[in-house]
mmCIF file of C-alpha atoms in Angstrom:
data_model
loop_
_atom_site.group_PDB
_atom_site.id
_atom_site.type_symbol
_atom_site.label_atom_id
_atom_site.label_comp_id
_atom_site.label_asym_id
_atom_site.label_seq_id
_atom_site.Cartn_x
_atom_site.Cartn_y
_atom_site.Cartn_z
ATOM 1 C CA MET A 1 0.200 -0.361 0.281
ATOM 2 C CA PRO A 2 1.426 3.704 -0.761
ATOM 3 C CA ALA A 3 3.090 5.554 1.951
ATOM 4 C CA SER A 4 1.418 8.287 3.758
ATOM 5 C CA LEU A 5 1.431 11.342 1.739
ATOM 6 C CA PRO A 6 0.678 14.933 2.868
ATOM 7 C CA ASP A 7 -2.600 16.583 2.617
ATOM 8 C CA ALA A 8 -3.552 20.014 0.801
ATOM 9 C CA SER A 9 -2.561 22.230 3.829
ATOM 10 C CA GLY A 10 0.924 20.522 4.025
ATOM 11 C CA LYS A 11 -0.057 18.754 7.166
ATOM 12 C CA SER A 12 0.776 14.885 7.221
ATOM 13 C CA SER A 13 -2.013 12.677 6.592
ATOM 14 C CA ASN A 14 -2.224 8.914 6.452
ATOM 15 C CA ILE A 15 -4.175 8.607 3.166
ATOM 16 C CA GLY A 16 -2.793 5.287 2.402
ATOM 17 C CA LEU A 17 -6.415 3.744 2.242
ATOM 18 C CA PRO A 18 -8.066 6.349 -0.265
ATOM 19 C CA MET A 19 -4.694 5.831 -2.373
ATOM 20 C CA PHE A 20 -5.672 2.410 -2.563
ATOM 21 C CA VAL A 21 -9.397 2.617 -3.605
ATOM 22 C CA LEU A 22 -8.191 5.027 -5.733
ATOM 23 C CA MET A 23 -5.484 3.039 -7.619
ATOM 24 C CA LEU A 24 -7.933 0.109 -7.552
ATOM 25 C CA ASN A 25 -10.506 2.464 -9.687
ATOM 26 C CA LEU A 26 -8.443 3.137 -12.216
ATOM 27 C CA PHE A 27 -6.820 -0.354 -12.199
ATOM 28 C CA ILE A 28 -10.070 -2.402 -12.364
ATOM 29 C CA ALA A 29 -11.732 0.668 -14.828
ATOM 30 C CA LEU A 30 -8.782 -0.163 -17.627
ATOM 31 C CA LEU A 31 -8.898 -3.804 -16.139
ATOM 32 C CA GLY A 32 -12.298 -3.967 -17.640
ATOM 33 C CA GLN A 33 -11.130 -2.438 -21.031
ATOM 34 C CA GLY A 34 -8.408 -4.334 -21.473
ATOM 35 C CA MET A 35 -10.405 -7.733 -20.824
ATOM 36 C CA VAL A 36 -12.827 -7.045 -23.665
ATOM 37 C CA ILE A 37 -9.705 -6.251 -26.268
ATOM 38 C CA PRO A 38 -8.550 -9.493 -26.898
ATOM 39 C CA ILE A 39 -12.334 -11.550 -27.587
ATOM 40 C CA LEU A 40 -13.690 -8.170 -29.519
ATOM 41 C CA PRO A 41 -12.916 -9.686 -32.957
ATOM 42 C CA GLU A 42 -14.372 -12.999 -32.005
ATOM 43 C CA TYR A 43 -17.389 -11.532 -30.386
ATOM 44 C CA LEU A 44 -18.193 -8.776 -33.470
ATOM 45 C CA LYS A 45 -18.579 -12.278 -35.678
ATOM 46 C CA GLN A 46 -22.244 -12.697 -33.905
ATOM 47 C CA PHE A 47 -23.687 -9.740 -35.531
ATOM 48 C CA ASP A 48 -21.345 -10.371 -38.537
ATOM 49 C CA ALA A 49 -19.245 -7.586 -38.434
ATOM 50 C CA ALA A 50 -15.459 -7.035 -38.245
ATOM 51 C CA GLY A 51 -12.656 -4.471 -38.206
ATOM 52 C CA THR A 52 -14.969 -1.657 -39.691
ATOM 53 C CA ALA A 53 -17.115 -2.071 -36.334
ATOM 54 C CA ALA A 54 -14.393 -2.388 -33.991
ATOM 55 C CA GLY A 55 -13.392 1.309 -35.261
ATOM 56 C CA TYR A 56 -16.290 2.681 -34.497
ATOM 57 C CA LEU A 57 -16.697 0.969 -30.661
ATOM 58 C CA VAL A 58 -13.457 2.644 -29.862
ATOM 59 C CA ALA A 59 -14.109 5.826 -31.767
ATOM 60 C CA ALA A 60 -17.188 5.918 -29.756
ATOM 61 C CA PHE A 61 -15.542 5.208 -26.601
ATOM 62 C CA GLY A 62 -12.365 8.380 -27.039
ATOM 63 C CA ALA A 63 -15.261 10.533 -28.497
ATOM 64 C CA ALA A 64 -17.335 10.364 -25.240
ATOM 65 C CA GLN A 65 -14.112 10.659 -23.088
ATOM 66 C CA PHE A 66 -13.277 13.719 -24.964
ATOM 67 C CA LEU A 67 -16.719 15.234 -24.696
ATOM 68 C CA PHE A 68 -17.295 14.077 -20.972
ATOM 69 C CA SER A 69 -13.592 14.641 -19.319
ATOM 70 C CA PRO A 70 -14.007 18.604 -19.252
ATOM 71 C CA ILE A 71 -17.503 18.260 -17.671
ATOM 72 C CA GLY A 72 -16.249 15.643 -15.713
ATOM 73 C CA GLY A 73 -13.570 18.467 -13.932
ATOM 74 C CA GLN A 74 -15.615 21.585 -13.991
ATOM 75 C CA LEU A 75 -18.742 19.270 -12.147
ATOM 76 C CA SER A 76 -15.710 17.737 -9.360
ATOM 77 C CA ASP A 77 -14.729 21.314 -8.829
ATOM 78 C CA ARG A 78 -18.460 22.111 -8.017
ATOM 79 C CA LEU A 79 -20.301 18.867 -6.286
ATOM 80 C CA GLY A 80 -16.589 17.247 -4.688
ATOM 81 C CA ARG A 81 -14.487 14.679 -6.018
ATOM 82 C CA LYS A 82 -16.152 11.305 -4.338
ATOM 83 C CA LYS A 83 -19.288 11.829 -6.385
ATOM 84 C CA LEU A 84 -17.610 11.900 -9.394
ATOM 85 C CA ILE A 85 -15.905 9.174 -8.912
ATOM 86 C CA ILE A 86 -18.625 7.256 -7.848
ATOM 87 C CA ALA A 87 -21.073 7.993 -10.309
ATOM 88 C CA GLY A 88 -17.709 7.305 -13.544
ATOM 89 C CA LEU A 89 -17.840 3.833 -12.173
ATOM 90 C CA LEU A 90 -21.550 3.409 -11.998
ATOM 91 C CA PHE A 91 -21.383 4.460 -15.726
ATOM 92 C CA THR A 92 -18.427 1.961 -16.393
ATOM 93 C CA VAL A 93 -20.807 -1.113 -14.919
ATOM 94 C CA VAL A 94 -23.961 0.038 -17.106
ATOM 95 C CA SER A 95 -21.440 -0.318 -20.331
ATOM 96 C CA ASP A 96 -19.996 -3.404 -19.448
ATOM 97 C CA TYR A 97 -23.363 -4.977 -18.766
ATOM 98 C CA LEU A 98 -25.002 -3.312 -21.754
ATOM 99 C CA PHE A 99 -22.300 -4.927 -24.076
ATOM 100 C CA ALA A 100 -22.874 -8.232 -22.102
ATOM 101 C CA VAL A 101 -26.467 -8.875 -23.077
ATOM 102 C CA GLY A 102 -26.226 -6.677 -26.310
ATOM 103 C CA HIS A 103 -27.257 -8.317 -29.257
ATOM 104 C CA THR A 104 -27.495 -5.364 -31.301
ATOM 105 C CA LEU A 105 -24.778 -3.295 -32.640
ATOM 106 C CA PRO A 106 -26.590 -0.382 -32.015
ATOM 107 C CA LEU A 107 -26.307 -1.121 -28.318
ATOM 108 C CA LEU A 108 -22.969 -1.676 -28.338
ATOM 109 C CA TYR A 109 -21.893 1.727 -29.613
ATOM 110 C CA ALA A 110 -24.277 3.387 -26.858
ATOM 111 C CA ALA A 111 -22.118 0.853 -24.356
ATOM 112 C CA ARG A 112 -18.924 1.904 -25.447
ATOM 113 C CA PHE A 113 -20.068 5.419 -25.415
ATOM 114 C CA ILE A 114 -21.239 5.284 -21.887
ATOM 115 C CA GLY A 115 -18.458 3.500 -20.779
ATOM 116 C CA GLY A 116 -16.523 6.541 -22.548
ATOM 117 C CA ILE A 117 -18.575 9.148 -20.300
ATOM 118 C CA GLY A 118 -17.833 6.805 -17.407
ATOM 119 C CA LEU A 119 -13.910 7.515 -17.630
ATOM 120 C CA GLY A 120 -14.653 11.129 -18.657
ATOM 121 C CA LEU A 121 -16.090 11.790 -14.891
ATOM 122 C CA MET A 122 -13.941 9.384 -13.163
ATOM 123 C CA VAL A 123 -10.428 10.260 -14.123
ATOM 124 C CA PRO A 124 -10.051 13.634 -13.847
ATOM 125 C CA SER A 125 -11.916 13.217 -10.340
ATOM 126 C CA VAL A 126 -9.833 10.953 -9.571
ATOM 127 C CA MET A 127 -6.885 13.177 -10.777
ATOM 128 C CA ALA A 128 -7.615 16.154 -8.931
ATOM 129 C CA TYR A 129 -8.645 14.109 -5.582
ATOM 130 C CA VAL A 130 -4.746 13.157 -5.641
ATOM 131 C CA ALA A 131 -3.603 16.989 -6.389
ATOM 132 C CA ASP A 132 -6.124 18.254 -3.268
ATOM 133 C CA SER A 133 -4.554 15.646 -0.853
ATOM 134 C CA THR A 134 -0.833 16.313 -2.245
ATOM 135 C CA THR A 135 1.678 18.988 -1.846
ATOM 136 C CA PRO A 136 4.077 20.252 -4.879
ATOM 137 C CA ALA A 137 6.909 18.264 -3.168
ATOM 138 C CA THR A 138 4.374 14.979 -3.001
ATOM 139 C CA ARG A 139 2.103 15.165 -5.919
ATOM 140 C CA ALA A 140 4.901 13.624 -8.673
ATOM 141 C CA LYS A 141 4.453 10.347 -6.439
ATOM 142 C CA GLY A 142 0.649 10.012 -6.240
ATOM 143 C CA MET A 143 0.418 11.020 -9.721
ATOM 144 C CA GLY A 144 2.879 8.199 -10.361
ATOM 145 C CA TYR A 145 0.822 5.488 -8.025
ATOM 146 C CA LEU A 146 -1.911 6.511 -10.099
ATOM 147 C CA GLY A 147 -0.032 5.720 -13.569
ATOM 148 C CA ALA A 148 0.986 2.824 -12.333
ATOM 149 C CA ALA A 149 -2.598 1.427 -11.574
ATOM 150 C CA MET A 150 -3.870 2.611 -15.205
ATOM 151 C CA ASN A 151 -0.474 0.844 -16.734
ATOM 152 C CA LEU A 152 -1.303 -2.220 -14.705
ATOM 153 C CA GLY A 153 -4.388 -2.790 -15.410
ATOM 154 C CA MET A 154 -4.237 -2.681 -19.661
ATOM 155 C CA VAL A 155 -1.399 -5.073 -18.923
ATOM 156 C CA LEU A 156 -3.018 -7.703 -17.235
ATOM 157 C CA GLY A 157 -6.660 -7.214 -19.075
ATOM 158 C CA PRO A 158 -6.071 -9.076 -22.773
ATOM 159 C CA GLY A 159 -4.433 -11.703 -20.446
ATOM 160 C CA LEU A 160 -7.180 -12.064 -17.798
ATOM 161 C CA GLY A 161 -10.166 -11.468 -20.382
ATOM 162 C CA GLY A 162 -8.750 -14.284 -22.951
ATOM 163 C CA LEU A 163 -8.634 -16.611 -20.349
ATOM 164 C CA ILE A 164 -12.124 -15.869 -18.721
ATOM 165 C CA ALA A 165 -13.776 -16.749 -22.252
ATOM 166 C CA GLU A 166 -13.051 -19.617 -21.960
ATOM 167 C CA PHE A 167 -16.202 -19.774 -19.768
ATOM 168 C CA GLY A 168 -18.169 -18.010 -22.216
ATOM 169 C CA ILE A 169 -17.490 -15.364 -24.843
ATOM 170 C CA ARG A 170 -19.930 -12.885 -23.120
ATOM 171 C CA VAL A 171 -18.578 -13.551 -19.392
ATOM 172 C CA PRO A 172 -15.675 -10.890 -19.674
ATOM 173 C CA TYR A 173 -17.950 -8.551 -20.208
ATOM 174 C CA TYR A 174 -20.204 -9.474 -16.463
ATOM 175 C CA CYS A 175 -16.954 -9.603 -14.741
ATOM 176 C CA ALA A 176 -15.732 -6.466 -15.707
ATOM 177 C CA ALA A 177 -19.454 -4.661 -14.617
ATOM 178 C CA GLY A 178 -18.694 -6.681 -11.329
ATOM 179 C CA LEU A 179 -15.744 -5.272 -10.519
ATOM 180 C CA SER A 180 -16.612 -1.642 -11.426
ATOM 181 C CA LEU A 181 -19.897 -1.966 -9.313
ATOM 182 C CA LEU A 182 -17.479 -3.678 -6.428
ATOM 183 C CA ALA A 183 -14.724 -0.121 -6.813
ATOM 184 C CA ALA A 184 -17.726 1.934 -6.949
ATOM 185 C CA GLY A 185 -18.626 0.356 -3.087
ATOM 186 C CA LEU A 186 -15.221 0.315 -2.233
ATOM 187 C CA SER A 187 -15.202 4.336 -3.048
ATOM 188 C CA LEU A 188 -18.117 4.672 -0.241
ATOM 189 C CA LEU A 189 -15.126 4.562 2.146
ATOM 190 C CA LEU A 190 -13.399 7.802 0.084
ATOM 191 C CA ARG A 191 -13.344 11.260 2.463
ATOM 192 C CA GLU A 192 -14.313 14.272 0.227
ATOM 193 C CA THR A 193 -11.437 16.380 -0.003
ATOM 194 C CA LEU A 194 -13.341 19.719 -1.629
ATOM 195 C CA THR A 195 -13.677 22.013 0.847
ATOM 196 C CA PRO A 196 -17.094 23.671 0.663
ATOM 197 C CA GLU A 197 -14.896 27.112 0.967
ATOM 198 C CA ARG A 198 -13.241 25.686 -2.477
ATOM 199 C CA ARG A 199 -16.495 24.238 -3.865
ATOM 200 C CA ALA A 200 -18.084 27.789 -3.690
ATOM 201 C CA ALA A 201 -15.837 29.255 -5.135
ATOM 202 C CA ALA A 202 -15.463 27.029 -7.816
ATOM 203 C CA GLY A 203 -19.201 27.677 -8.227
ATOM 204 C CA VAL A 204 -18.858 31.019 -9.288
ATOM 205 C CA HIS A 205 -17.310 30.163 -12.368
ATOM 206 C CA LYS A 206 -19.752 29.048 -14.970
ATOM 207 C CA ARG A 207 -20.251 25.767 -16.759
ATOM 208 C CA GLN A 208 -18.681 26.153 -20.428
ATOM 209 C CA PRO A 209 -19.388 24.441 -23.389
ATOM 210 C CA ILE A 210 -17.310 21.917 -24.737
ATOM 211 C CA ALA A 211 -15.546 23.830 -27.898
ATOM 212 C CA ARG A 212 -15.025 27.219 -25.383
ATOM 213 C CA GLN A 213 -13.583 24.998 -23.032
ATOM 214 C CA VAL A 214 -10.834 23.765 -25.119
ATOM 215 C CA ALA A 215 -10.962 27.347 -26.857
ATOM 216 C CA ASP A 216 -10.242 28.620 -22.804
ATOM 217 C CA SER A 217 -7.437 26.280 -22.557
ATOM 218 C CA PHE A 218 -5.177 28.390 -24.790
ATOM 219 C CA ARG A 219 -5.581 30.827 -22.607
ATOM 220 C CA THR A 220 -4.112 28.715 -19.210
ATOM 221 C CA PRO A 221 -0.679 29.281 -17.950
ATOM 222 C CA TYR A 222 -0.537 25.750 -18.118
ATOM 223 C CA PHE A 223 -1.367 25.029 -22.096
ATOM 224 C CA ARG A 224 1.738 24.045 -23.362
ATOM 225 C CA TYR A 225 1.674 21.104 -20.772
ATOM 226 C CA LEU A 226 -1.807 20.004 -22.250
ATOM 227 C CA LEU A 227 0.089 19.602 -25.531
ATOM 228 C CA LEU A 228 2.513 17.934 -24.050
ATOM 229 C CA VAL A 229 -0.075 15.518 -22.626
ATOM 230 C CA PHE A 230 -1.238 15.144 -26.291
ATOM 231 C CA VAL A 231 2.091 14.577 -27.865
ATOM 232 C CA MET A 232 3.054 11.578 -25.181
ATOM 233 C CA THR A 233 -0.168 9.831 -25.055
ATOM 234 C CA PHE A 234 0.215 10.343 -29.231
ATOM 235 C CA GLY A 235 3.748 9.204 -28.780
ATOM 236 C CA LEU A 236 2.163 5.678 -26.504
ATOM 237 C CA VAL A 237 -0.794 5.179 -28.966
ATOM 238 C CA ASN A 238 0.969 5.735 -32.377
ATOM 239 C CA TYR A 239 3.567 2.988 -30.696
ATOM 240 C CA GLU A 240 0.909 0.329 -29.416
ATOM 241 C CA THR A 241 -1.462 0.612 -32.288
ATOM 242 C CA VAL A 242 0.844 -1.030 -34.807
ATOM 243 C CA TYR A 243 3.474 -2.474 -32.496
ATOM 244 C CA ALA A 244 2.237 -6.139 -32.940
ATOM 245 C CA LEU A 245 1.956 -6.182 -36.634
ATOM 246 C CA PHE A 246 5.474 -4.182 -36.924
ATOM 247 C CA VAL A 247 7.284 -7.148 -34.625
ATOM 248 C CA GLU A 248 5.120 -9.349 -36.762
ATOM 249 C CA GLN A 249 6.392 -8.163 -40.282
ATOM 250 C CA LYS A 250 9.542 -7.228 -39.379
ATOM 251 C CA TYR A 251 10.966 -10.001 -37.102
ATOM 252 C CA GLY A 252 8.428 -12.498 -37.913
ATOM 253 C CA PHE A 253 7.803 -13.183 -34.123
ATOM 254 C CA ASP A 254 4.436 -14.947 -33.473
ATOM 255 C CA ALA A 255 1.687 -13.778 -30.989
ATOM 256 C CA ARG A 256 3.902 -14.942 -27.645
ATOM 257 C CA SER A 257 6.665 -13.623 -28.029
ATOM 258 C CA ILE A 258 5.365 -10.410 -28.975
ATOM 259 C CA SER A 259 3.025 -10.446 -25.539
ATOM 260 C CA ILE A 260 6.167 -11.314 -23.751
ATOM 261 C CA VAL A 261 7.521 -8.326 -25.384
ATOM 262 C CA ILE A 262 4.887 -5.887 -24.346
ATOM 263 C CA THR A 263 4.197 -7.338 -21.005
ATOM 264 C CA LEU A 264 7.691 -7.012 -19.917
ATOM 265 C CA GLY A 265 8.245 -3.374 -21.309
ATOM 266 C CA ALA A 266 4.828 -2.259 -19.322
ATOM 267 C CA VAL A 267 6.159 -3.844 -16.190
ATOM 268 C CA ILE A 268 9.080 -2.455 -16.308
ATOM 269 C CA GLY A 269 7.166 0.911 -17.009
ATOM 270 C CA ILE A 270 5.291 0.232 -13.322
ATOM 271 C CA VAL A 271 8.328 -0.348 -11.765
ATOM 272 C CA CYS A 272 9.913 2.711 -12.536
ATOM 273 C CA GLN A 273 6.354 4.829 -11.676
ATOM 274 C CA ILE A 274 6.157 3.136 -8.450
ATOM 275 C CA TRP A 275 9.962 3.264 -7.260
ATOM 276 C CA LEU A 276 12.063 5.496 -9.406
ATOM 277 C CA LEU A 277 10.064 8.471 -10.422
ATOM 278 C CA ASP A 278 9.944 10.304 -7.323
ATOM 279 C CA ARG A 279 13.752 10.118 -7.426
ATOM 280 C CA ALA A 280 13.866 10.724 -10.930
ATOM 281 C CA VAL A 281 11.941 14.093 -9.955
ATOM 282 C CA ARG A 282 13.901 15.288 -7.059
ATOM 283 C CA ARG A 283 17.408 14.594 -9.283
ATOM 284 C CA PHE A 284 16.168 16.380 -11.971
ATOM 285 C CA GLY A 285 13.188 18.198 -11.607
ATOM 286 C CA GLU A 286 9.927 17.943 -13.854
ATOM 287 C CA ILE A 287 11.400 19.780 -16.776
ATOM 288 C CA ARG A 288 14.515 18.316 -16.937
ATOM 289 C CA LEU A 289 13.288 14.954 -16.702
ATOM 290 C CA ILE A 290 10.669 15.390 -19.099
ATOM 291 C CA ARG A 291 12.842 16.693 -21.828
ATOM 292 C CA LEU A 292 15.356 13.551 -21.028
ATOM 293 C CA SER A 293 12.067 11.317 -21.197
ATOM 294 C CA LEU A 294 11.033 12.832 -25.125
ATOM 295 C CA ILE A 295 14.677 12.278 -25.922
ATOM 296 C CA LEU A 296 14.767 8.945 -24.803
ATOM 297 C CA THR A 297 11.287 7.676 -26.236
ATOM 298 C CA ALA A 298 11.912 9.322 -29.416
ATOM 299 C CA ALA A 299 15.344 7.720 -29.479
ATOM 300 C CA ALA A 300 13.431 4.327 -28.442
ATOM 301 C CA LEU A 301 11.272 4.873 -31.662
ATOM 302 C CA VAL A 302 13.847 5.210 -33.931
ATOM 303 C CA LEU A 303 16.107 2.242 -32.361
ATOM 304 C CA MET A 304 13.053 0.351 -33.298
ATOM 305 C CA LEU A 305 13.784 0.534 -37.322
ATOM 306 C CA ILE A 306 17.193 -1.570 -36.748
ATOM 307 C CA ARG A 307 16.488 -5.329 -36.828
ATOM 308 C CA PHE A 308 18.168 -7.829 -34.414
ATOM 309 C CA ASN A 309 16.799 -10.326 -32.342
ATOM 310 C CA LEU A 310 14.201 -10.354 -29.068
ATOM 311 C CA VAL A 311 16.605 -9.425 -26.623
ATOM 312 C CA TYR A 312 17.770 -6.157 -28.091
ATOM 313 C CA LEU A 313 13.718 -5.912 -29.003
ATOM 314 C CA LEU A 314 13.182 -6.042 -25.315
ATOM 315 C CA LEU A 315 15.525 -3.546 -24.398
ATOM 316 C CA ILE A 316 14.597 -1.031 -26.847
ATOM 317 C CA SER A 317 10.650 -1.630 -25.650
ATOM 318 C CA ALA A 318 12.065 -1.371 -22.023
ATOM 319 C CA ILE A 319 13.406 1.845 -22.583
ATOM 320 C CA PHE A 320 10.600 3.298 -24.402
ATOM 321 C CA PHE A 321 7.786 2.596 -21.603
ATOM 322 C CA ALA A 322 10.355 3.226 -18.623
ATOM 323 C CA PHE A 323 10.937 7.013 -20.270
ATOM 324 C CA ASN A 324 7.115 7.123 -21.518
ATOM 325 C CA SER A 325 5.968 5.707 -17.803
ATOM 326 C CA PHE A 326 7.894 8.890 -16.209
ATOM 327 C CA LEU A 327 6.244 11.902 -18.736
ATOM 328 C CA ARG A 328 2.390 11.365 -18.005
ATOM 329 C CA PRO A 329 2.584 11.705 -13.843
ATOM 330 C CA THR A 330 5.367 14.349 -14.178
ATOM 331 C CA VAL A 331 3.464 16.593 -17.091
ATOM 332 C CA GLY A 332 0.375 15.936 -14.591
ATOM 333 C CA THR A 333 1.780 17.574 -11.898
ATOM 334 C CA LEU A 334 2.925 20.411 -13.570
ATOM 335 C CA ILE A 335 -0.794 21.155 -14.666
ATOM 336 C CA ALA A 336 -1.749 20.063 -11.351
ATOM 337 C CA ASN A 337 0.891 23.077 -9.344
ATOM 338 C CA ALA A 338 -0.405 25.693 -11.797
ATOM 339 C CA ALA A 339 -3.837 24.869 -11.402
ATOM 340 C CA GLY A 340 -4.635 26.457 -8.230
ATOM 341 C CA ASP A 341 -8.158 25.799 -6.759
ATOM 342 C CA ARG A 342 -9.883 24.671 -10.409
ATOM 343 C CA GLN A 343 -8.445 21.150 -10.219
ATOM 344 C CA GLY A 344 -10.647 19.027 -11.626
ATOM 345 C CA TYR A 345 -11.277 21.584 -14.251
ATOM 346 C CA ALA A 346 -7.048 21.018 -15.125
ATOM 347 C CA ALA A 347 -7.842 17.377 -14.549
ATOM 348 C CA GLY A 348 -10.635 17.698 -16.960
ATOM 349 C CA LEU A 349 -7.990 19.488 -20.007
ATOM 350 C CA ASN A 350 -5.855 16.934 -19.229
ATOM 351 C CA THR A 351 -7.862 13.969 -19.870
ATOM 352 C CA THR A 352 -9.237 15.717 -22.878
ATOM 353 C CA TYR A 353 -6.043 16.457 -24.517
ATOM 354 C CA MET A 354 -5.323 12.481 -23.484
ATOM 355 C CA SER A 355 -8.298 11.567 -25.671
ATOM 356 C CA LEU A 356 -7.606 13.758 -28.449
ATOM 357 C CA GLY A 357 -4.368 11.653 -28.962
ATOM 358 C CA SER A 358 -5.675 8.630 -28.119
ATOM 359 C CA ILE A 359 -8.149 9.304 -30.995
ATOM 360 C CA VAL A 360 -5.554 10.650 -33.500
ATOM 361 C CA GLY A 361 -3.005 7.933 -33.016
ATOM 362 C CA PRO A 362 -4.330 5.292 -34.439
ATOM 363 C CA LEU A 363 -5.963 6.948 -37.106
ATOM 364 C CA LEU A 364 -2.467 8.632 -38.341
ATOM 365 C CA ALA A 365 -0.628 5.598 -37.279
ATOM 366 C CA GLY A 366 -2.790 3.097 -38.912
ATOM 367 C CA TRP A 367 -2.486 5.145 -42.029
ATOM 368 C CA LEU A 368 1.372 5.852 -42.283
ATOM 369 C CA PHE A 369 1.579 1.485 -41.727
ATOM 370 C CA ASP A 370 -0.274 0.601 -44.503
ATOM 371 C CA VAL A 371 2.257 3.560 -46.697
ATOM 372 C CA GLN A 372 5.182 1.838 -45.302
ATOM 373 C CA ILE A 373 5.745 -0.025 -42.214
ATOM 374 C CA ASN A 374 8.775 2.181 -40.191
ATOM 375 C CA LEU A 375 6.595 5.334 -40.967
ATOM 376 C CA PRO A 376 4.628 5.225 -37.762
ATOM 377 C CA TYR A 377 7.634 5.264 -35.656
ATOM 378 C CA VAL A 378 9.803 7.875 -37.540
ATOM 379 C CA LEU A 379 6.578 10.579 -37.041
ATOM 380 C CA GLY A 380 6.306 9.433 -33.590
ATOM 381 C CA ALA A 381 10.264 10.283 -33.025
ATOM 382 C CA VAL A 382 10.131 13.623 -35.072
ATOM 383 C CA ILE A 383 6.804 14.555 -32.955
ATOM 384 C CA LEU A 384 8.415 14.317 -29.673
ATOM 385 C CA LEU A 385 11.445 15.861 -30.378
ATOM 386 C CA ALA A 386 9.527 18.686 -31.882
ATOM 387 C CA ALA A 387 7.658 18.534 -28.319
ATOM 388 C CA LEU A 388 11.244 19.567 -26.664
ATOM 389 C CA ALA A 389 9.988 23.056 -27.562
ATOM 390 C CA LEU A 390 7.271 23.496 -25.521
ATOM 391 C CA THR A 391 9.491 22.729 -22.443
ATOM 392 C CA GLY A 392 11.694 25.883 -22.698
ATOM 393 C CA GLY A 393 10.748 29.160 -21.191
ATOM 394 C CA ARG A 394 9.570 29.684 -17.471
ATOM 395 C CA GLN A 395 7.793 27.025 -15.688
ATOM 396 C CA ALA A 396 4.140 27.680 -15.122
ATOM 397 C CA LYS A 397 3.512 29.538 -11.480
ATOM 398 C CA PRO A 398 0.544 28.093 -9.513
ATOM 399 C CA ALA A 399 -2.917 29.818 -10.283
ATOM 400 C CA ALA A 400 -3.727 32.338 -7.031
ATOM 401 C CA GLU A 401 -6.540 30.880 -4.823
ATOM 402 C CA GLY A 402 -9.897 31.229 -6.350
ATOM 403 C CA GLY A 403 -8.694 32.258 -10.132
ATOM 404 C CA ALA A 404 -9.988 31.058 -12.947
ATOM 405 C CA GLY A 405 -6.678 29.418 -13.586
ATOM 406 C CA HIS A 406 -5.815 31.537 -16.667
ATOM 407 C CA GLU A 407 -2.931 33.866 -17.448
#
């Protein structure tokens, strides 16, 4: 269980149980998403559907998360973190259950859209909860724990889903719904971190349409960090989308070898987030660590183009996952530090830009792979290196309490 972290006031506060519950929430949510991946092609055969339908299902989830993350962040500032976390998990329960019992494609699309709403409400609230409960000195550690929980869910999900599917093609979806319901129940143990005073201060800000929020994000002091969120998500999803196809064609590896590489690489990333991130931030500082991570993840993408053997591929994949694992929580910490009393709003924008990267990355990677198999990794490396320009200048200062979080 994570160690105690100071609360927002700077006083020592043992939030080991809350942090464990938050990590479990994200782990279960991502585990549920991952469980359905390996059986989706077989599942869609029941509807005489294939790749196109799978693409629409992924797009429906990403679009909902994109649309509702800013809304979830703002509601989190007004209503409290705990309510939005539980609401998001309940949406996930409904989504997984509808997917399990659905017998028409439109219902499956609706189920995935509802699931995207759930993550759009929950993830910003979880991030805001951690920002409320930590100081700038300990925030990177808290964000690192959340990132590790998400990565672990993504890694274990596909394998677990394939095993459970032996009992029936719809069973993994029922299991995912049950796990989300369990997480919602455990979330009742959380204490609310948003004080009535801060809730009242957030209430003076009108809830804005999604387009206005994205436009307003350009004027926040942490806009360049939001762009970094987009870039690093694009780089990760760009890497993962065509990885299996790339390795199969370039190395001739079978599914088992590919699975080993992905799993070991992701486990290394988890280890780095839990045990090395806090030390790296203290050693280099956030900005220098981001620069180093951008350079080395870009280098890993370029080195992927050189064909050697399985050991070489494991090493390069480990480098990519390790330094990519530093990026998300470190950038998230910079955003939280600059957000002042609008942690939910900032976390919602953070998740929105993640969603944009998750939508653009797969579309571009798939198209470029069909043109030439090396292009997705070449483009990914170029974009990651270009993102170094976003790390120049002064670090954004914390917004004043009660402010809008704008410059």
